[in-house]
CSV table of C-alpha atoms in Angstrom, one decimal:
chain,number,residue,atom,x,y,z
A,2,SER,CA,11.6,14.7,-27.1
A,3,THR,CA,9.0,17.2,-25.9
A,4,GLN,CA,8.5,18.3,-29.5
A,5,GLY,CA,7.8,14.8,-30.6
A,6,TYR,CA,5.3,14.4,-27.7
A,7,SER,CA,3.5,17.6,-28.7
A,8,SER,CA,3.3,16.5,-32.3
A,9,ALA,CA,2.0,13.1,-31.4
A,10,ALA,CA,-0.6,14.6,-29.0
A,11,SER,CA,-1.8,16.9,-31.7
A,12,ASP,CA,-2.1,14.1,-34.2
A,13,VAL,CA,-4.1,11.9,-31.7
A,14,TYR,CA,-6.5,14.6,-30.7
A,15,LYS,CA,-7.2,15.9,-34.2
A,16,ARG,CA,-8.3,12.4,-35.3
A,17,GLN,CA,-11.9,11.4,-35.6
A,18,LEU,CA,-13.0,8.8,-33.0
A,19,MET,CA,-13.5,6.2,-35.7
A,20,ASP,CA,-10.0,6.7,-36.9
A,21,LEU,CA,-8.4,5.9,-33.6
A,22,SER,CA,-6.8,2.4,-33.4
A,23,SER,CA,-4.9,0.3,-31.0
A,24,THR,CA,-1.7,1.0,-33.0
A,25,THR,CA,-2.3,4.7,-32.6
A,26,PHE,CA,-2.2,4.5,-28.8
A,27,ARG,CA,0.6,2.0,-28.6
A,28,ASN,CA,2.7,4.4,-30.6
A,29,TYR,CA,1.5,7.4,-28.6
A,30,TRP,CA,2.4,5.7,-25.3
A,31,ALA,CA,5.9,4.8,-26.6
A,32,ILE,CA,6.4,8.5,-27.6
A,33,LEU,CA,5.4,9.6,-24.2
A,34,ILE,CA,7.9,7.3,-22.6
A,35,GLY,CA,10.5,8.5,-25.0
A,36,ALA,CA,9.7,12.1,-24.1
A,37,GLY,CA,10.6,11.4,-20.5
A,38,PHE,CA,7.2,10.8,-19.0
A,39,SER,CA,7.1,8.1,-16.3
A,40,ALA,CA,5.3,4.8,-16.9
A,41,ARG,CA,3.1,5.7,-14.0
A,42,THR,CA,2.0,8.9,-15.7
A,43,VAL,CA,1.4,7.1,-19.0
A,44,ARG,CA,-0.7,4.4,-17.2
A,45,TYR,CA,-2.8,7.2,-15.7
A,46,VAL,CA,-3.4,8.8,-19.1
A,47,HIS,CA,-4.2,5.4,-20.4
A,48,THR,CA,-6.8,4.8,-17.7
A,49,ILE,CA,-8.5,8.2,-18.2
A,50,THR,CA,-8.5,7.9,-22.0
A,51,LYS,CA,-10.0,4.4,-21.8
A,52,LYS,CA,-12.8,5.6,-19.6
A,53,ALA,CA,-13.5,8.5,-22.0
A,54,LEU,CA,-13.7,6.1,-24.9
A,55,ASN,CA,-16.0,3.7,-23.0
A,56,GLN,CA,-18.3,6.7,-22.4
A,57,ALA,CA,-18.2,7.3,-26.2
A,58,ILE,CA,-19.3,3.7,-26.7
A,59,GLU,CA,-22.2,4.2,-24.3
A,60,ASP,CA,-23.2,7.4,-26.1
A,61,GLY,CA,-23.2,5.6,-29.4
A,62,ALA,CA,-20.3,7.6,-30.9
A,63,LEU,CA,-18.0,4.6,-31.0
A,64,ARG,CA,-18.5,0.8,-31.5
A,65,VAL,CA,-15.2,-0.6,-30.1
A,66,ASN,CA,-12.7,0.8,-27.6
A,67,PRO,CA,-9.3,0.9,-29.4
A,68,LEU,CA,-7.6,0.7,-26.0
A,69,GLN,CA,-9.4,-2.5,-25.1
A,70,ASN,CA,-6.4,-4.7,-26.1
A,71,VAL,CA,-3.6,-2.1,-25.4
A,72,THR,CA,-1.4,-2.8,-22.4
A,73,PRO,CA,-0.1,0.3,-20.8
A,74,PRO,CA,3.7,0.4,-20.1
A,75,LYS,CA,5.0,-1.0,-16.9
A,76,GLY,CA,7.7,0.8,-14.9
A,77,PRO,CA,10.9,-0.9,-13.9
A,78,ARG,CA,10.5,-3.1,-10.9
A,79,LYS,CA,12.0,-1.5,-7.8
A,80,ALA,CA,14.4,-3.5,-5.8
A,81,ALA,CA,13.3,-4.3,-2.3
A,82,GLU,CA,14.9,-2.0,0.2
A,83,ALA,CA,15.3,-2.6,3.9
A,84,LEU,CA,16.2,-0.2,6.7
A,85,THR,CA,19.2,-0.8,8.9
A,86,LYS,CA,19.0,-1.0,12.7
A,87,ASP,CA,20.4,2.5,13.0
A,88,GLN,CA,18.0,3.9,10.4
A,89,ILE,CA,15.0,2.3,12.3
A,90,ASP,CA,16.2,4.0,15.5
A,91,VAL,CA,16.5,7.4,13.7
A,92,LEU,CA,13.1,7.0,12.1
A,93,LEU,CA,11.3,6.2,15.3
A,94,ASP,CA,13.0,8.9,17.2
A,95,SER,CA,12.0,11.5,14.5
A,96,ILE,CA,8.3,10.7,14.6
A,97,ASP,CA,6.4,13.1,17.0
A,98,ASN,CA,3.0,11.7,16.2
A,99,GLU,CA,2.6,8.9,18.7
A,100,PRO,CA,-0.3,7.0,17.0
A,101,PHE,CA,1.6,7.0,13.7
A,102,ARG,CA,4.8,5.9,15.4
A,103,ARG,CA,2.9,2.9,16.9
A,104,ILE,CA,1.7,2.0,13.4
A,105,VAL,CA,5.3,2.1,12.1
A,106,GLU,CA,6.5,0.0,15.1
A,107,PHE,CA,3.7,-2.5,14.4
A,108,ALA,CA,4.6,-2.7,10.7
A,109,LEU,CA,8.2,-3.3,11.5
A,110,ALA,CA,7.2,-6.0,14.1
A,111,THR,CA,4.7,-7.9,11.9
A,112,GLY,CA,5.5,-7.2,8.2
A,113,MET,CA,1.8,-6.7,7.6
A,114,ARG,CA,0.7,-4.8,4.5
A,115,ARG,CA,-0.7,-1.3,4.8
A,116,GLY,CA,-4.3,-2.3,4.2
A,117,GLU,CA,-4.0,-5.2,6.6
A,118,ILE,CA,-2.8,-2.9,9.4
A,119,ILE,CA,-5.4,-0.2,9.1
A,120,GLY,CA,-8.1,-2.8,8.6
A,121,LEU,CA,-7.1,-4.7,11.7
A,122,SER,CA,-9.9,-5.2,14.3
A,123,TRP,CA,-9.4,-5.6,18.1
A,124,SER,CA,-11.4,-8.9,17.8
A,125,ASN,CA,-8.4,-10.3,15.8
A,126,VAL,CA,-5.9,-9.3,18.4
A,127,ASN,CA,-5.2,-11.8,21.3
A,128,LEU,CA,-2.8,-10.1,23.7
A,129,ASP,CA,-2.9,-13.0,26.1
A,130,ALA,CA,-1.8,-15.5,23.5
A,131,GLY,CA,0.4,-12.9,21.7
A,132,THR,CA,-1.2,-13.5,18.3
A,133,ILE,CA,-2.7,-11.4,15.4
A,134,THR,CA,-5.2,-13.0,13.0
A,135,ILE,CA,-5.3,-11.4,9.5
A,136,ASP,CA,-8.6,-12.1,7.8
A,137,GLN,CA,-9.5,-8.7,6.3
A,138,SER,CA,-7.9,-5.7,4.7
A,139,VAL,CA,-8.7,-2.1,3.6
A,140,ILE,CA,-9.3,-1.8,-0.2
A,141,ARG,CA,-10.2,1.1,-2.4
A,142,LYS,CA,-13.7,0.7,-4.0
A,143,ASP,CA,-15.5,3.4,-6.0
A,144,GLY,CA,-13.2,6.1,-4.6
A,145,THR,CA,-13.7,5.0,-1.0
A,146,ASP,CA,-11.6,3.0,1.4
A,147,ILE,CA,-13.6,0.1,2.8
A,148,ILE,CA,-12.8,-3.0,4.9
A,149,SER,CA,-13.0,-6.2,2.9
A,150,THR,CA,-12.8,-9.9,4.0
A,151,ASN,CA,-12.3,-10.9,0.3
A,152,LEU,CA,-8.5,-11.4,0.5
A,153,LYS,CA,-6.3,-12.2,-2.5
A,154,THR,CA,-5.4,-15.8,-1.7
A,155,LYS,CA,-5.9,-18.5,0.9
A,156,SER,CA,-2.4,-17.7,2.4
A,157,SER,CA,-3.5,-14.1,3.0
A,158,ARG,CA,-5.6,-15.4,5.9
A,159,ARG,CA,-3.1,-16.2,8.6
A,160,THR,CA,-2.4,-16.0,12.3
A,161,ILE,CA,1.0,-14.7,13.4
A,162,THR,CA,2.8,-14.3,16.7
A,163,ILE,CA,4.0,-11.0,18.2
A,164,ASP,CA,6.7,-10.3,20.7
A,165,ARG,CA,6.3,-8.8,24.2
A,166,LYS,CA,7.4,-5.4,23.1
A,167,THR,CA,4.6,-5.3,20.5
A,168,ILE,CA,2.1,-6.5,23.1
A,169,ILE,CA,3.0,-3.6,25.4
A,170,MET,CA,2.7,-1.2,22.5
A,171,LEU,CA,-0.7,-2.6,21.6
A,172,LYS,CA,-1.9,-2.1,25.2
A,173,GLN,CA,-0.9,1.6,24.8
A,174,GLN,CA,-2.8,1.8,21.5
A,175,HIS,CA,-5.9,0.2,23.2
A,176,ALA,CA,-5.8,2.9,25.9
A,177,TYR,CA,-5.5,5.5,23.2
A,178,CYS,CA,-8.6,4.1,21.4
A,179,GLU,CA,-10.5,4.2,24.7
A,180,ARG,CA,-9.6,7.9,25.1
A,181,LEU,CA,-10.8,8.6,21.6
A,182,ARG,CA,-14.1,6.8,22.4
A,183,LEU,CA,-14.6,8.7,25.7
A,184,LYS,CA,-13.8,12.0,23.9
A,185,ALA,CA,-16.3,11.3,21.2
A,186,GLY,CA,-19.1,10.4,23.7
A,187,GLY,CA,-21.8,8.5,22.0
A,188,SER,CA,-20.8,9.5,18.4
A,189,PHE,CA,-18.8,6.3,17.9
A,190,ASP,CA,-20.6,3.4,16.5
A,191,LYS,CA,-19.7,-0.3,16.9
A,192,TYR,CA,-18.0,-0.4,13.5
A,193,GLN,CA,-15.6,2.4,14.5
A,194,LEU,CA,-14.8,1.0,17.9
A,195,ARG,CA,-13.4,-2.2,16.5
A,196,LEU,CA,-10.4,-0.7,14.6
A,197,VAL,CA,-7.0,-1.0,16.2
A,198,PHE,CA,-5.5,1.9,14.3
A,199,PRO,CA,-8.3,4.4,13.5
A,200,ASP,CA,-8.0,8.1,12.8
A,201,GLU,CA,-8.8,10.6,15.5
A,202,LYS,CA,-12.5,10.3,14.7
A,203,GLY,CA,-12.5,6.5,14.8
A,204,HIS,CA,-12.7,6.1,11.0
A,205,ILE,CA,-10.4,4.1,8.7
A,206,ILE,CA,-7.2,5.9,8.0
A,207,HIS,CA,-7.0,6.5,4.3
A,208,GLN,CA,-4.2,4.5,2.7
A,209,ASN,CA,-2.9,7.5,0.8
A,210,THR,CA,-2.8,9.5,4.0
A,211,LEU,CA,-0.7,6.8,5.6
A,212,SER,CA,1.7,6.7,2.6
A,213,LYS,CA,2.1,10.4,2.7
A,214,MET,CA,2.9,10.4,6.4
A,215,ALA,CA,5.5,7.7,5.8
A,216,ARG,CA,7.0,9.7,2.9
A,217,HIS,CA,7.2,12.8,5.1
A,218,ALA,CA,8.9,10.8,7.9
A,219,PHE,CA,11.5,9.4,5.5
A,220,ASP,CA,12.1,12.8,3.9
A,221,LYS,CA,12.7,14.2,7.3
A,222,ILE,CA,15.6,11.9,8.0
A,223,ASN,CA,16.9,12.1,4.4
A,224,LEU,CA,15.7,8.7,3.2
A,225,PRO,CA,13.3,9.8,0.4
A,226,HIS,CA,13.6,6.5,-1.5
A,227,PHE,CA,11.9,4.6,1.3
A,228,THR,CA,8.1,4.1,1.5
A,229,PHE,CA,5.7,2.6,4.0
A,230,HIS,CA,6.0,-0.7,2.1
A,231,SER,CA,9.7,-0.6,3.0
A,232,LEU,CA,8.7,-1.5,6.6
A,233,ARG,CA,7.5,-4.8,5.3
A,234,HIS,CA,10.7,-5.4,3.4
A,235,THR,CA,12.6,-4.5,6.6
A,236,HIS,CA,10.7,-7.1,8.6
A,237,ALA,CA,11.3,-9.8,6.0
A,238,THR,CA,15.0,-9.0,5.9
A,239,MET,CA,15.3,-9.1,9.7
A,240,LEU,CA,13.6,-12.6,9.7
A,241,VAL,CA,16.1,-13.8,7.1
A,242,LYS,CA,19.0,-12.4,9.1
A,243,ALA,CA,17.7,-14.3,12.2
A,244,GLY,CA,17.8,-17.6,10.2
A,245,ILE,CA,14.1,-18.2,10.1
A,246,HIS,CA,13.1,-20.8,7.6
A,247,PHE,CA,11.6,-19.5,4.3
A,248,LYS,CA,8.4,-21.5,4.8
A,249,ILE,CA,7.8,-19.8,8.1
A,250,ILE,CA,8.5,-16.4,6.7
A,251,GLN,CA,6.1,-17.1,3.8
A,252,HIS,CA,3.3,-18.0,6.2
A,253,ARG,CA,4.0,-14.8,8.3
A,254,LEU,CA,4.0,-12.4,5.4
A,255,GLY,CA,1.1,-14.0,3.4
A,256,PRO,CA,1.3,-14.1,-0.4
A,257,VAL,CA,5.0,-13.7,-1.3
A,258,SER,CA,7.1,-15.6,-3.8
A,259,TYR,CA,10.3,-17.5,-3.2
A,260,THR,CA,12.1,-15.2,-5.6
A,261,HIS,CA,10.9,-12.2,-3.5
A,262,LEU,CA,12.3,-13.9,-0.4
A,263,ARG,CA,15.6,-14.5,-2.1
A,264,ALA,CA,15.9,-10.8,-2.7
A,265,HIS,CA,15.5,-10.3,1.0
A,266,GLU,CA,18.3,-12.9,1.6
A,267,THR,CA,20.5,-10.8,-0.6
A,268,LEU,CA,19.7,-7.7,1.4
A,269,ALA,CA,20.4,-9.5,4.6
A,270,ASN,CA,23.9,-10.5,3.4
A,271,LEU,CA,24.9,-6.9,2.5
């Protein structure tokens, strides 16, 4: 209950630093969950508190961080959700922002992750061969989105094929990027020019910005439970429906478990 949460919070914050223990926080996190706070919120509180206690150690006020061996609660794993053909049509028709619509079309056509899409360079796009090479991604480091070539696993580096419709769309995107370059004059540097899906100034689109745009688009068509990542789920489900072998799908999507693909098979059979 909220009353139980308030009591626990008061108890924690009244204690001396040296009196705080791992058990104290394990109990407190459990009380927060019981009071109705989401696991995500509790994880955030855990992170902030842990940083504060680390600072106390640096300041000499504490010897050991009591949160060092405390695992924050995990939220329930969300089931993969895929859009239907009709929902895809409605979604694309509802998006007025053409550059964003092309990103959505590209995500649906490739199944690439958010960071892989906004980190994609034109040097990794071969429109003649109809291929995309994924060897870098946008990651968050020290509060800033940067392009990293240090991908999670060996299977993250891959080359995938794209269909004619996607090739035509990418040619439109290239023309858009050229217009951005001409509009900016000499203010674009070589780094900015290489991005396939930059923002209007040629910079990396922030991952959170892309997620917010997707949430807005889904809210607009009354599908608030879908996210940008749902586009990847949709692509995987379409491949399963088409009868593509699991090994080929795994290569196309990058790191993905067999269990995860079985979930898409279930969606495809609904």
